[in-house]
Short mmCIF file of C-alpha atoms in Angstrom, two decimals:
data_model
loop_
_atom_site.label_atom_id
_atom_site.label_comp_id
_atom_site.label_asym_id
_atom_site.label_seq_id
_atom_site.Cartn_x
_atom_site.Cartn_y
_atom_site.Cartn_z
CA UNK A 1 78.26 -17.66 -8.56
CA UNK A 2 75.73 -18.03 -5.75
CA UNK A 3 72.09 -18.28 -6.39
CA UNK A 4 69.75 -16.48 -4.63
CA UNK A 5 66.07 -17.74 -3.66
CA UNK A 6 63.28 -15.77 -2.79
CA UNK A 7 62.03 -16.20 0.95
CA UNK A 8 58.99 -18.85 0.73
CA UNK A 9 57.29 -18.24 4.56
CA UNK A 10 55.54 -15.45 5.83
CA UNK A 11 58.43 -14.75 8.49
CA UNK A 12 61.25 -15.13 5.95
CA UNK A 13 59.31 -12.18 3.81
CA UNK A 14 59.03 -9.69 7.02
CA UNK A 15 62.70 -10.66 7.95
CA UNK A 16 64.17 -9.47 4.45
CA UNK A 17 61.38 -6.69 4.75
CA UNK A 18 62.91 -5.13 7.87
CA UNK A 19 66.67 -5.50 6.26
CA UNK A 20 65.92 -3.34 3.54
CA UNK A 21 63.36 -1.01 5.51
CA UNK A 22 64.81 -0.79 9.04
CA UNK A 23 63.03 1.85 9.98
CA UNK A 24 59.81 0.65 8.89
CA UNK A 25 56.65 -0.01 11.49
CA UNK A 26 54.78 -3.36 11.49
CA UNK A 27 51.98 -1.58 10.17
CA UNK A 28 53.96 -0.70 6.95
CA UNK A 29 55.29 -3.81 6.75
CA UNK A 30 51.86 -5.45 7.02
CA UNK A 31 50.97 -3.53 4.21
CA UNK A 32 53.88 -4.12 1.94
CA UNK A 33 53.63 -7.66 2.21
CA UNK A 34 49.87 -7.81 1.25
CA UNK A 35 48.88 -9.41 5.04
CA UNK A 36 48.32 -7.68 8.33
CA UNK A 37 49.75 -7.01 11.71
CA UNK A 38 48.07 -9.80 13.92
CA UNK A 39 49.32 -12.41 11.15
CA UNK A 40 53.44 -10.91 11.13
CA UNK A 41 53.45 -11.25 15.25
CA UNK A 42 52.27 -14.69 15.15
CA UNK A 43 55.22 -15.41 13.04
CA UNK A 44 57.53 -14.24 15.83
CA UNK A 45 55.37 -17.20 18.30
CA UNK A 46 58.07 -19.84 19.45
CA UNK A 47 55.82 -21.46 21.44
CA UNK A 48 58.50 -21.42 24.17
CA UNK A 49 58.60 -19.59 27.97
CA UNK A 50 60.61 -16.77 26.50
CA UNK A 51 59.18 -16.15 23.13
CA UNK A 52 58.59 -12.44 22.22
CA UNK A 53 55.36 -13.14 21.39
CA UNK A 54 52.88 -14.51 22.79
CA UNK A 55 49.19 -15.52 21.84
CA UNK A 56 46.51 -14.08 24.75
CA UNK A 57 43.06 -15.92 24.92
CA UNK A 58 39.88 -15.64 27.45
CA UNK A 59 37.61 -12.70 28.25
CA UNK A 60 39.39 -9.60 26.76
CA UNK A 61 36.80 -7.51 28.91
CA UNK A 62 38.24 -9.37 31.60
CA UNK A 63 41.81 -9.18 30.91
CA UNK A 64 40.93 -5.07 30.11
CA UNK A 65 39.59 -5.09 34.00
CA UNK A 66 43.06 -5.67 35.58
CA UNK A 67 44.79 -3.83 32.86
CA UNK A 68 44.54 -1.09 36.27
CA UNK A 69 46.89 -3.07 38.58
CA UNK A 70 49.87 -2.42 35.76
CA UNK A 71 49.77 1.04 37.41
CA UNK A 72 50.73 3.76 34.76
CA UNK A 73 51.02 2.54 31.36
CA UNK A 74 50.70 4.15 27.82
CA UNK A 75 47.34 3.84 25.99
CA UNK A 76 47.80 3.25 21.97
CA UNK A 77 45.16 3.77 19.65
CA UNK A 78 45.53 4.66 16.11
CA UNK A 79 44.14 4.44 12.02
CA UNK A 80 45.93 4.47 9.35
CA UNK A 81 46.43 8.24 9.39
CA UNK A 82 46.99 9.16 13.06
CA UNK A 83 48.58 8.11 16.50
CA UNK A 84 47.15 8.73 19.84
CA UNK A 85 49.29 7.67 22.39
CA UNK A 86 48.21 8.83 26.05
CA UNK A 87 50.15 7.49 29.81
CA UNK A 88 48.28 7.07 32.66
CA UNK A 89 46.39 4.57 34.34
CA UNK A 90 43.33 2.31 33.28
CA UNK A 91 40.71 3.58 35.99
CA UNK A 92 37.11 2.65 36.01
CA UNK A 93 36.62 0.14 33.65
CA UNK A 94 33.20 -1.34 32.67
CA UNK A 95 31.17 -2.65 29.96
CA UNK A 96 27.36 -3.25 29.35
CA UNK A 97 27.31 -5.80 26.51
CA UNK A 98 30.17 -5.42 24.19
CA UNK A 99 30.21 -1.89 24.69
CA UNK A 100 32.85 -0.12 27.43
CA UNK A 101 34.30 2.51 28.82
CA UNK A 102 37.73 3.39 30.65
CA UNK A 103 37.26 6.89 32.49
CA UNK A 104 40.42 7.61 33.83
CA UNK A 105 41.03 11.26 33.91
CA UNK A 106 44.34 10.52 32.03
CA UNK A 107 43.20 7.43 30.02
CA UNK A 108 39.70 7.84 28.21
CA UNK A 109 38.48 5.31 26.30
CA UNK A 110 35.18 4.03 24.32
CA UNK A 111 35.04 0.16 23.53
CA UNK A 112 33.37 -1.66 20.71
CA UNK A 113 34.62 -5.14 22.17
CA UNK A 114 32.68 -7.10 19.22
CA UNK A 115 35.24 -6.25 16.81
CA UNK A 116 38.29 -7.54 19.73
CA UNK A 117 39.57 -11.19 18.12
CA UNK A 118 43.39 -11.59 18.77
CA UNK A 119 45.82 -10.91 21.63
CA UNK A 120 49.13 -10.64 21.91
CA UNK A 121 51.87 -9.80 24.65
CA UNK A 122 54.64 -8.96 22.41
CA UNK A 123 58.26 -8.44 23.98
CA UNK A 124 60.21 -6.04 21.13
CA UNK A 125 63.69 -3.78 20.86
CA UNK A 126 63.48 -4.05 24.76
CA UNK A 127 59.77 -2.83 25.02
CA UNK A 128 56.46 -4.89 26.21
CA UNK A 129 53.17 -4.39 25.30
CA UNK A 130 49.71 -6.07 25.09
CA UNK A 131 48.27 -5.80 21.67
CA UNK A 132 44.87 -6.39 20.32
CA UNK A 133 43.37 -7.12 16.85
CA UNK A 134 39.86 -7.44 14.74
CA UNK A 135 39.24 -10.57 13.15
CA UNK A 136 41.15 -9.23 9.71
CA UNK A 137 44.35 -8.53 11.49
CA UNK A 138 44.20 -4.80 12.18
CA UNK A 139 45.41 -3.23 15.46
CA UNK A 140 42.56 -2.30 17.80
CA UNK A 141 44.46 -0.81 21.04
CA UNK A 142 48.19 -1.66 22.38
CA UNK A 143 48.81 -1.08 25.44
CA UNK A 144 52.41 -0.50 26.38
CA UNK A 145 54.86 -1.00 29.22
CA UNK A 146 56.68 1.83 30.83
CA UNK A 147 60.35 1.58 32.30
CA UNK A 148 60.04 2.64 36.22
CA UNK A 149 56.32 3.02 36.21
CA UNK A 150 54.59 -0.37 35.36
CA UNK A 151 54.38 -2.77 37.53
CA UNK A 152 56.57 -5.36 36.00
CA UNK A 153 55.52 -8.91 38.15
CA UNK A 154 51.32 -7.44 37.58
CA UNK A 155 52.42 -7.67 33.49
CA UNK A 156 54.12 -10.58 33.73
CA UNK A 157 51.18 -12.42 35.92
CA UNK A 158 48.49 -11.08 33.42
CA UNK A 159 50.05 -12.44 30.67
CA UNK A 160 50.34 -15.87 32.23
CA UNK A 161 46.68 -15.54 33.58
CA UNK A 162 45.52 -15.05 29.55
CA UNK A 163 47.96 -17.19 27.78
CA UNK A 164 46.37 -19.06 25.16
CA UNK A 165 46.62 -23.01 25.19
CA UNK A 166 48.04 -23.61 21.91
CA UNK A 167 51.17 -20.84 20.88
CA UNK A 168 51.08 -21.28 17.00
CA UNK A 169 53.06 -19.36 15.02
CA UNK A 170 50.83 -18.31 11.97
CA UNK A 171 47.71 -16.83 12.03
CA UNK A 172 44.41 -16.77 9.72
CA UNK A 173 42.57 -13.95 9.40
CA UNK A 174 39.29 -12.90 7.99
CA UNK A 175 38.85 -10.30 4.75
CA UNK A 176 38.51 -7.11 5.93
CA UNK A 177 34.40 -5.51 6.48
CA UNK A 178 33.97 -3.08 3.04
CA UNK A 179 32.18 0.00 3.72
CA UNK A 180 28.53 0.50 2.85
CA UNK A 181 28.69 1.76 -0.80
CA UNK A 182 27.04 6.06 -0.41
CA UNK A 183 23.58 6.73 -0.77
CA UNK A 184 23.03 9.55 -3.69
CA UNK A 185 22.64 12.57 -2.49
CA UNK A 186 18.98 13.25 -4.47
CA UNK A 187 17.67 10.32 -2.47
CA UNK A 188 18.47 11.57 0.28
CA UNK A 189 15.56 13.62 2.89
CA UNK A 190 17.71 16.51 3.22
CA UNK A 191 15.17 19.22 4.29
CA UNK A 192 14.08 16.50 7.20
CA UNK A 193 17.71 15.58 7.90
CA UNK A 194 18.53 19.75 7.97
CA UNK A 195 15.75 20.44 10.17
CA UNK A 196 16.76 16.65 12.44
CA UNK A 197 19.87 18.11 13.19
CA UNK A 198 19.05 21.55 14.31
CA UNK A 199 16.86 19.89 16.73
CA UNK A 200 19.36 17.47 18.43
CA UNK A 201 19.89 17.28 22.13
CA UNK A 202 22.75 15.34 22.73
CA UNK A 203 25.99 14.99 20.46
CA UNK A 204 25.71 11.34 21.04
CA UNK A 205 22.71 10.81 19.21
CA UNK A 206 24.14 12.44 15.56
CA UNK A 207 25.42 8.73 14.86
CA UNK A 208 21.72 7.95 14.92
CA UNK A 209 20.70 11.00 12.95
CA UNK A 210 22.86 9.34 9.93
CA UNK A 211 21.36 6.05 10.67
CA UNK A 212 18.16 7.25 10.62
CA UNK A 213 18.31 9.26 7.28
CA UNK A 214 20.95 6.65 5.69
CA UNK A 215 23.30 9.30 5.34
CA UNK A 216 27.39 8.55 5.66
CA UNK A 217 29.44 10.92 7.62
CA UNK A 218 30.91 13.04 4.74
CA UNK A 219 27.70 13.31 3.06
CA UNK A 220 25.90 14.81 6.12
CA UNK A 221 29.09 17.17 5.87
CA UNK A 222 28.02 18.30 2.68
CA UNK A 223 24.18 18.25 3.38
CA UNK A 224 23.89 19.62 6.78
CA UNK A 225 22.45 23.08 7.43
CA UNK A 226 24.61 25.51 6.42
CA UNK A 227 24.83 28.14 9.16
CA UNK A 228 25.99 24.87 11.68
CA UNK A 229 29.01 23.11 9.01
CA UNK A 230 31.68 24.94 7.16
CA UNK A 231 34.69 23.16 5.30
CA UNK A 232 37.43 24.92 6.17
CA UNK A 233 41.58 24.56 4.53
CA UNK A 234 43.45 21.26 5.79
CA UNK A 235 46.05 23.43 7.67
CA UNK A 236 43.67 23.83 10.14
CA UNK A 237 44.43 21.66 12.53
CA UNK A 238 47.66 23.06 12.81
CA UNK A 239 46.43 26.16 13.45
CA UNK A 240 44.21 25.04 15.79
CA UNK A 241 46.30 23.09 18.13
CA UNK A 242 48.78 25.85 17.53
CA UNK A 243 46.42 28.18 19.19
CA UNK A 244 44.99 25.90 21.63
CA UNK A 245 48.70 25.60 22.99
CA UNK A 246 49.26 29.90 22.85
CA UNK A 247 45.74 30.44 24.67
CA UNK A 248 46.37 27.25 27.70
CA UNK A 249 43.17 26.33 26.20
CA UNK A 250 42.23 22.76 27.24
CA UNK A 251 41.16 20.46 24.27
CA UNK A 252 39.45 17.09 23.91
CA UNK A 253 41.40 15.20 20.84
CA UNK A 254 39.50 12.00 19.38
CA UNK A 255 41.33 9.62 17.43
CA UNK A 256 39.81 5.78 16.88
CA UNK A 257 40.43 2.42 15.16
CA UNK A 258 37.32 0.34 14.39
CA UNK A 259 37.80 -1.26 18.03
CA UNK A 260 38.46 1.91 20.50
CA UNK A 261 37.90 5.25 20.51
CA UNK A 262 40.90 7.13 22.87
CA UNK A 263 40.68 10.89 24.35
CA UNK A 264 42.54 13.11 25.28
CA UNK A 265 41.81 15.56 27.53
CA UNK A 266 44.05 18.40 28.66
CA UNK A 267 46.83 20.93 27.30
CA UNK A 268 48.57 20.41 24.41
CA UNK A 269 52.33 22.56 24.57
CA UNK A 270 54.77 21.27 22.27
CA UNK A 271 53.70 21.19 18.80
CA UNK A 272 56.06 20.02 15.94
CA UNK A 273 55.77 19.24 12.48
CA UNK A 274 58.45 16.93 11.40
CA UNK A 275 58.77 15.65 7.85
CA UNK A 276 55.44 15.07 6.32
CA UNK A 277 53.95 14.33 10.58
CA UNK A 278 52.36 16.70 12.54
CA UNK A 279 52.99 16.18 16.24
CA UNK A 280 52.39 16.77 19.86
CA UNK A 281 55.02 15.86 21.84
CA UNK A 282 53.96 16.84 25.52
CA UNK A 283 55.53 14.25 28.59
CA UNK A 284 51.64 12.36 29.20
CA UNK A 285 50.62 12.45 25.80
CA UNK A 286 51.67 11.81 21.96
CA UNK A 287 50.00 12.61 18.66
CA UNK A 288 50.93 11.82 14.87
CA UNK A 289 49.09 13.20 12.02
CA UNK A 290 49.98 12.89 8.57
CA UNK A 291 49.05 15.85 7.07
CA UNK A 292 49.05 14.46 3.13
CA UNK A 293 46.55 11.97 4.06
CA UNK A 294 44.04 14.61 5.35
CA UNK A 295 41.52 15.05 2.45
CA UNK A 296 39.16 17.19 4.09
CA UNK A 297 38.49 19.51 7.16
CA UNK A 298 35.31 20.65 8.63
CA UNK A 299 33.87 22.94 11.58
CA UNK A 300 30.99 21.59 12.80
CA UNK A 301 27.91 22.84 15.35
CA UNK A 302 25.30 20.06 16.83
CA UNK A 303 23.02 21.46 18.87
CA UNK A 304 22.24 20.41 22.69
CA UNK A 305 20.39 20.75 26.14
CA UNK A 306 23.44 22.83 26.93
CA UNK A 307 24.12 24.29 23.67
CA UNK A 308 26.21 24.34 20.65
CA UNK A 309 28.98 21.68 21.12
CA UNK A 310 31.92 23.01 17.93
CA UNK A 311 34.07 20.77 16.57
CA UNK A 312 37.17 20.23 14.07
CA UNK A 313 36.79 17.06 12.02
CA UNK A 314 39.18 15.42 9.62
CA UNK A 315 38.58 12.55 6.81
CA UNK A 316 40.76 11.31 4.38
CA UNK A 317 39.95 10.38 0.85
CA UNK A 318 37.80 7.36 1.62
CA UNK A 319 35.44 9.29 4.26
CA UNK A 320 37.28 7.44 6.95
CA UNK A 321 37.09 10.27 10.48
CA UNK A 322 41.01 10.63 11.32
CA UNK A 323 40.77 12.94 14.46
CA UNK A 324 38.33 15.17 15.75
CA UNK A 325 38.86 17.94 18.01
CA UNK A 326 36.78 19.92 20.75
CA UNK A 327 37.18 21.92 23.03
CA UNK A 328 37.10 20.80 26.89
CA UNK A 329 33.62 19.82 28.43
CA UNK A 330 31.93 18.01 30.49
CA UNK A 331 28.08 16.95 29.98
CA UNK A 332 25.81 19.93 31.53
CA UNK A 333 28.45 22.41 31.34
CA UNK A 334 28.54 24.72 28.17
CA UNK A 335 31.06 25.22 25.50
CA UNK A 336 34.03 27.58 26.76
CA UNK A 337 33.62 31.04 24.47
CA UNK A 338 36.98 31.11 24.26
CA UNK A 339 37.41 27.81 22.07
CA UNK A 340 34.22 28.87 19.67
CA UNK A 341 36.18 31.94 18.75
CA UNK A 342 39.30 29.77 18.42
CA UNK A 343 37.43 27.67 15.90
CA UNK A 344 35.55 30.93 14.35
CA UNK A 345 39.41 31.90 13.55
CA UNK A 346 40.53 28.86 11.24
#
């Protein structure tokens, strides 16, 4: 009678994972083994010319820069609830600080390149990608090869250019940043906040409404003025990009880890709800929403120089923003009618 012994290393643990869960993504797998994604790639490091994974180092502003000589690529960008996956190229690329922006009309991103600590170029089931981490482990941005349209010897040179000097294969990460514990709502300066947020300008500065009143962004939910936020059922994002994809109506879909906000701009055409997932599945761009993990759904109005901007916002239990969807804009231009009676619909 054999004895069996329970795999000691890291690398053993995700091997036997992915036998009994071959289906499963890293980011499961991560989970399930109480460690992260950043720390199960390094396990696949070799160290050699060939390995499937490799460790990136240097200036990932810099690296981000030439990202645009790949040609078109597909953008990654995703929590723990959705997936935004967009293809295009990276255009326009800059940063002032650790703060960028890509402004590609097919790739849009926004940048919080403080939170950017590990690289990898990771070679898997016969697909390449660069992918990026925060100091904990968690995926930031991937950004992925595609067959025909990348420029192959551009990837291949990048990744050279960035390789890191030492290849280990384990990683150690940092805990993970906790949340700011809530504010009670009775100390909060809700007439002042109320009256703060009917007088915005710009959509931009909201984030420094709830700074300002020490507010987080469920609780201003709850305590904004009532004729500009209404909660509305959890469906209705469904019904919403339904509807945006009946009308042709353009949309603006936000969906961000704590490293990069990605946008998508554009019609939306096939949607599909598969299993527990709620999906666009259009040729340039890809989203995946599980619906279960959508605790609750807002329409929201903030006032500016060009009037009311609307919005659809999602959290899940914790507070955490999954997605949030607008209609299509651009700065000095008001909202379409047509999307702020889509929204007055849900």
């Amino acid at each position: 009678m054999s004895v069996l012994t329970a795999p000691e290393t890291l690398a053993d643990r995700w091997t036997a994972y992915q036998q009994e869960n071959p289906k499963s993504r890293i980011r499961d797998a991560a989970k399930a083994l109480g460690t992260s994604e950043a720390a199960l790639l390094a396990t696949r490091n070799t160290g050699q010319p060939d390995s499937p994974v490799v460790a990136l180092a240097g200036d990932f502003k810099e690296l981000l820069k030439q990202v645009s000589m790949l040609g078109r690529v597909m953008a990654l960008t995703r929590n723990d609830s959705v997936v935004h996956e967009r293809k295009g190229p990276y255009l326009a690329v800059s940063f002032q600080g650790p703060m960028g922006l890509v402004l590609g009309e097919d790739i849009d991103l926004r940048l919080f390149m403080m939170h950017w600590q590990h690289g990898f170029a990771v070679s898997e089931n016969g697909r390449r990608s660069l992918q990026f981490f925060a100091a904990d482990g968690e995926a930031l941005h991937k950004i992925y090869v595609l067959d025909g349209e990348t420029d192959l010897v551009a990837y291949e040179a990048l990744v050279e250019r960035f390789r890191a000097h030492d290849q280990p294969d384990s990683l150690i990460t940092g805990p993970a940043p906790s949340a700011p514990a809530e504010a009670a709502d009775d100390t909060i300066d809700v007439a002042g906040f109320q009256a703060a947020w009917r007088g915005l300008q710009d959509t931009h500065d909201f984030f420094g409404l709830l700074r300002q009143f020490g507010v987080s962004r469920t609780q201003a939910l709850r305590l904004g003025p009532p004729e500009l936020v209404r909660q509305v059922d959890n469906d209705a994002i469904d019904e919403a990009l339904r509807a945006a994809a009946a009308q042709e109506q353009d949309v603006m879909v936000f969906v961000g880890s704590r490293g990069c906000i990605q946008i998508h701009t554009g019609p939306v055409h096939k949607i599909v709800l598969t299993g527990p997932w709620l999906n666009v599945l259009d040729p340039d761009f890809n989203l995946h929403l599980k619906l279960a993990d959508v605790a609750s759904s807002w329409v929201v109005q903030k006032p500016t120089a060009d009037g009311v901007v609307t919005s659809l916002e999602l959290f899940d239990a914790q507070g955490n923003n999954l997605l949030l969807l607008f209609g299509k804009r651009k700065p000095g231009i008001p909202e379409q009618a047509s999307w702020r009676e889509l929204v007055a619909a849900l």
